[in-house]
Backbone as CSV, one residue per row, in Angstrom:
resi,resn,N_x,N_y,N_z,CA_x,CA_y,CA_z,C_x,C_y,C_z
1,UNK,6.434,-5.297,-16.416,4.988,-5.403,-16.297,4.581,-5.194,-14.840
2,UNK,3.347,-4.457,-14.527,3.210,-4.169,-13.391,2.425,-5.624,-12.618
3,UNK,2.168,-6.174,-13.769,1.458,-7.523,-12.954,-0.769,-7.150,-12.900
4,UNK,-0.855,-5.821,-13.356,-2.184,-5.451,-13.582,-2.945,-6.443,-14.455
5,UNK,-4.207,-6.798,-14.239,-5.220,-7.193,-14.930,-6.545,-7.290,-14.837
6,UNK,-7.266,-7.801,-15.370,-8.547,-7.019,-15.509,-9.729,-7.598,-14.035
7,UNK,-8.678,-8.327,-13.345,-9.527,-8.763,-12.074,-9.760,-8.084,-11.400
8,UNK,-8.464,-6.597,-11.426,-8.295,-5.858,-10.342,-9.016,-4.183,-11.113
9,UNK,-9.174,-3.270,-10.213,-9.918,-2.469,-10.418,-9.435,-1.109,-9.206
10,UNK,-9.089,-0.037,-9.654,-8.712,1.046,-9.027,-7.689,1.816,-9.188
11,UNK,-6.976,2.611,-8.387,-5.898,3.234,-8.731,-4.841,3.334,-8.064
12,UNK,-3.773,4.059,-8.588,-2.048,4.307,-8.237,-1.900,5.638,-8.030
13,UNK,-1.515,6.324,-7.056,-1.446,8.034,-7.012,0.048,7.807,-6.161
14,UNK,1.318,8.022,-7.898,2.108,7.808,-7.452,2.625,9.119,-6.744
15,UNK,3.904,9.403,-6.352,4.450,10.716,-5.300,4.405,10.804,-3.988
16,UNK,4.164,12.119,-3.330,3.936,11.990,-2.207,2.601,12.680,-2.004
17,UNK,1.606,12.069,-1.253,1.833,10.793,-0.896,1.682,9.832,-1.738
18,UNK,2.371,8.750,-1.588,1.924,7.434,-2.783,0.936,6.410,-2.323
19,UNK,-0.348,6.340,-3.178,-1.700,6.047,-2.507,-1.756,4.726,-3.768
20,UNK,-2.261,3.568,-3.784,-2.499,2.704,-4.104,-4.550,1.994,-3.718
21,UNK,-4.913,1.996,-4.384,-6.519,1.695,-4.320,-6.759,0.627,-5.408
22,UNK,-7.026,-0.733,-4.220,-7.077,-2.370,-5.382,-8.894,-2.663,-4.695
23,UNK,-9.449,-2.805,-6.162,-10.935,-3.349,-5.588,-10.890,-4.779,-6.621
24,UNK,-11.577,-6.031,-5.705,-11.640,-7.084,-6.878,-12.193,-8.342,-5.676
25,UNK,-11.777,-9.626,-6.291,-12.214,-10.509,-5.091,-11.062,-10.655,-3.675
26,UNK,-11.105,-11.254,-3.032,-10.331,-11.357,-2.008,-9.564,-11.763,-2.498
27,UNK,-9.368,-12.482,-3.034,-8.150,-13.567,-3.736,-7.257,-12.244,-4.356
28,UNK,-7.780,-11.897,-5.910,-7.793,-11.409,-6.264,-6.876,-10.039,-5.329
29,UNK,-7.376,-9.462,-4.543,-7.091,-8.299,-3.710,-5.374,-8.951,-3.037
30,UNK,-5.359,-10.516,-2.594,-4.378,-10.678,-1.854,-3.215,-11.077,-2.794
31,UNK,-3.650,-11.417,-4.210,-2.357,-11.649,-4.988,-2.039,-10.476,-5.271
32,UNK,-2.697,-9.271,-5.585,-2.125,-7.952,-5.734,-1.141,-7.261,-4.664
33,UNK,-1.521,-7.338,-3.606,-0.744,-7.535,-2.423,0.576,-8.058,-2.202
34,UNK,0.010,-9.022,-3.071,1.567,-9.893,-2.871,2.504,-9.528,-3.452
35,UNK,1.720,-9.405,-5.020,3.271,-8.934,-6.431,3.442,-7.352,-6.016
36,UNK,2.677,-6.529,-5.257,3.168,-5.584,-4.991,4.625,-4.986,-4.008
37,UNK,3.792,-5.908,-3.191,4.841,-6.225,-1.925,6.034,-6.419,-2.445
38,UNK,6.444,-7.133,-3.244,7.299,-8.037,-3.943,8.561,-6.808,-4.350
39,UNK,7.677,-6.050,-5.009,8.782,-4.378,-5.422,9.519,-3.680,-4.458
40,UNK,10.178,-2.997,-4.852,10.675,-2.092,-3.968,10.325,-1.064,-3.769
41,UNK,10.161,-0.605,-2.089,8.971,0.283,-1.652,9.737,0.408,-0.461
42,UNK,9.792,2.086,-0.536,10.744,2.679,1.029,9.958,2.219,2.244
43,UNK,8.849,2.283,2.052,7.636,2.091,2.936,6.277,1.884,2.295
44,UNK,5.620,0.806,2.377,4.095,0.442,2.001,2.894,0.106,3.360
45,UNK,2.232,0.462,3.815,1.216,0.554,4.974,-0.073,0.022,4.535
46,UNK,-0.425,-0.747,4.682,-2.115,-0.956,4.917,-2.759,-0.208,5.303
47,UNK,-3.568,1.004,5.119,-4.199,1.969,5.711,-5.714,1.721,5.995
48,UNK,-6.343,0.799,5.293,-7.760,0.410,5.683,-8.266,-0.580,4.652
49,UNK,-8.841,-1.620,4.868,-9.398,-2.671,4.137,-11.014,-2.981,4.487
50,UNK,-11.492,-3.276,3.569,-12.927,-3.816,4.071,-13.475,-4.504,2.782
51,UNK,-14.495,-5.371,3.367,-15.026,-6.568,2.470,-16.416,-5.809,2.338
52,UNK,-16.895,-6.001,0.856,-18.424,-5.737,0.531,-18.665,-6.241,-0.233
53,UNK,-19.871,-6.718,-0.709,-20.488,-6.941,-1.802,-21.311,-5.650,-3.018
54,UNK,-21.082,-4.913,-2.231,-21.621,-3.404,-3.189,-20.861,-3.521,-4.443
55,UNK,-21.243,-3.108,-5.265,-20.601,-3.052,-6.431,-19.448,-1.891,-6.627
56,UNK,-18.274,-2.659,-7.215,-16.905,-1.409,-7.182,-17.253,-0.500,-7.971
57,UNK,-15.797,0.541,-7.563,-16.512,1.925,-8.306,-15.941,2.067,-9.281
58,UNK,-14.503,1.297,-9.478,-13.619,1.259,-10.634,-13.580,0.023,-11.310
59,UNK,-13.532,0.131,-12.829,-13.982,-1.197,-13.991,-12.260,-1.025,-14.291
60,UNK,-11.406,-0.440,-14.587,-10.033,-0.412,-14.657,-9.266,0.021,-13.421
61,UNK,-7.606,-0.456,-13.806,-6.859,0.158,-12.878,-5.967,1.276,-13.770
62,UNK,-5.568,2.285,-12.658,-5.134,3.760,-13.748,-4.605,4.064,-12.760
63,UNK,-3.508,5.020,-12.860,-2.321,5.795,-12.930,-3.405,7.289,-12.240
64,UNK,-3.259,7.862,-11.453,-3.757,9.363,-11.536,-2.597,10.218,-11.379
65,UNK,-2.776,11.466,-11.761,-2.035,12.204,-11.828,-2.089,13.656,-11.679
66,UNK,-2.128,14.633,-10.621,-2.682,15.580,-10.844,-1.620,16.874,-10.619
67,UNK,-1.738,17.930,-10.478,-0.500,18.906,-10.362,0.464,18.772,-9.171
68,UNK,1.490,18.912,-9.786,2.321,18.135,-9.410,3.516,19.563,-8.497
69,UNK,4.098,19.525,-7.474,4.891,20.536,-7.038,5.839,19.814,-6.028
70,UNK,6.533,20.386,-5.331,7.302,20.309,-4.474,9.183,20.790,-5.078
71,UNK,9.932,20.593,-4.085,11.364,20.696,-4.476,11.600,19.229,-5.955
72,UNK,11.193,18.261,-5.137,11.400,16.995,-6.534,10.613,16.715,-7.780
73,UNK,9.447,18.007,-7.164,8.064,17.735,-8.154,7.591,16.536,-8.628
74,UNK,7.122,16.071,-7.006,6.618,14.912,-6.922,5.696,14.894,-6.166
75,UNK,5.224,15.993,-5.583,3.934,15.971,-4.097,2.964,16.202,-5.073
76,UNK,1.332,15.618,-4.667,0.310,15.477,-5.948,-0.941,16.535,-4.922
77,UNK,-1.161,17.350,-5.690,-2.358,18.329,-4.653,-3.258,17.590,-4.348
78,UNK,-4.051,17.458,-3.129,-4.485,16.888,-2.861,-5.855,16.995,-2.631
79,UNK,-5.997,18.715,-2.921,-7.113,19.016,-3.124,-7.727,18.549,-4.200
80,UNK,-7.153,18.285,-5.402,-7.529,17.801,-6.970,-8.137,15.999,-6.752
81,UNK,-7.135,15.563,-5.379,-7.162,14.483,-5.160,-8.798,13.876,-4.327
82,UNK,-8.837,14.758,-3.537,-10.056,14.831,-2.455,-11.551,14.663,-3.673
83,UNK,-10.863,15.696,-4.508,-12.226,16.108,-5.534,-12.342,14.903,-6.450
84,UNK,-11.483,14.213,-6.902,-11.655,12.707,-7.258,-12.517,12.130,-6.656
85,UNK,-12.068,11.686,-5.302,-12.576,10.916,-4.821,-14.234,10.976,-4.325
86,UNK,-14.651,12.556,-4.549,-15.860,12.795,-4.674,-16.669,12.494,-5.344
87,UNK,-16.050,12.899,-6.704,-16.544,12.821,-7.555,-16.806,10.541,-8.110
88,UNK,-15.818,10.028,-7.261,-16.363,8.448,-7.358,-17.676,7.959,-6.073
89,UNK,-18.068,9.318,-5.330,-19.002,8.877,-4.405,-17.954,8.357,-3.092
90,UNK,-16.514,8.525,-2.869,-15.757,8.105,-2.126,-15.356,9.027,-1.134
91,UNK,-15.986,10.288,-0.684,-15.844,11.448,0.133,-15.253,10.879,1.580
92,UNK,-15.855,9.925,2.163,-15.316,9.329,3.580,-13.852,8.578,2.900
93,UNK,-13.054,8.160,2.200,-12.386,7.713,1.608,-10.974,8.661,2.035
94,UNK,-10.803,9.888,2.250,-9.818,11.238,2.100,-9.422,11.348,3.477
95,UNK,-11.034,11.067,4.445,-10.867,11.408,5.702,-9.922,9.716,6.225
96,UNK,-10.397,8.963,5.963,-9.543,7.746,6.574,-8.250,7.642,6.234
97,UNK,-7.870,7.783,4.829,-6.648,7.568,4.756,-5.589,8.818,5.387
98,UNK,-6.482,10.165,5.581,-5.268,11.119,5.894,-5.773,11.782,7.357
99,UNK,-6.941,10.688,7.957,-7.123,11.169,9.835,-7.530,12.217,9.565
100,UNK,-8.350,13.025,8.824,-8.692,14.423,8.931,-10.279,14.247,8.874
């Protein structure tokens, strides 16, 4: 079990890169954190956090998945990825996590 439930809200973009997106209460946000942590992970980074009261953009948490390439066929385009995140109103979202 991944430990998911309905407190938490966002997504998993497993591969490379492997992107993780948790929206919920603080609490909430830091036990996810925790049982995540908990797995085994070559490397996991905090890349940006922030507190709001705006309303989240995700009511579930989900798996994305988009074309998939590389030698292990595991790198996820990221153009497909960018356009997600547009399409949730999350456009500044692409530039923070990848400095561009």
């Amino acid at each position: 079990s991944s430990g998911i439930n309905a407190e938490y809200g966002g997504f998993i973009l497993p591969g490379k890169p492997g992107i993780i997106c948790v929206e919920g209460s603080k609490e909430s946000c830091k036990e996810f954190n925790s049982k995540v942590r908990s797995m085994n992970w070559q490397l996991l980074k905090l890349q940006h956090e922030e507190s709001s009261l705006r309303k989240t953009k995700f009511v579930e948490f989900k798996e994305l998945i988009f074309d998939v390439h590389g030698r292990a066929n595991n790198h996820q385009d990221l153009g497909q990825f960018r356009n997600f995140l547009e399409s949730q109103r999350l456009k500044d979202t692409f530039q923070i996590l990848f400095n561009v």
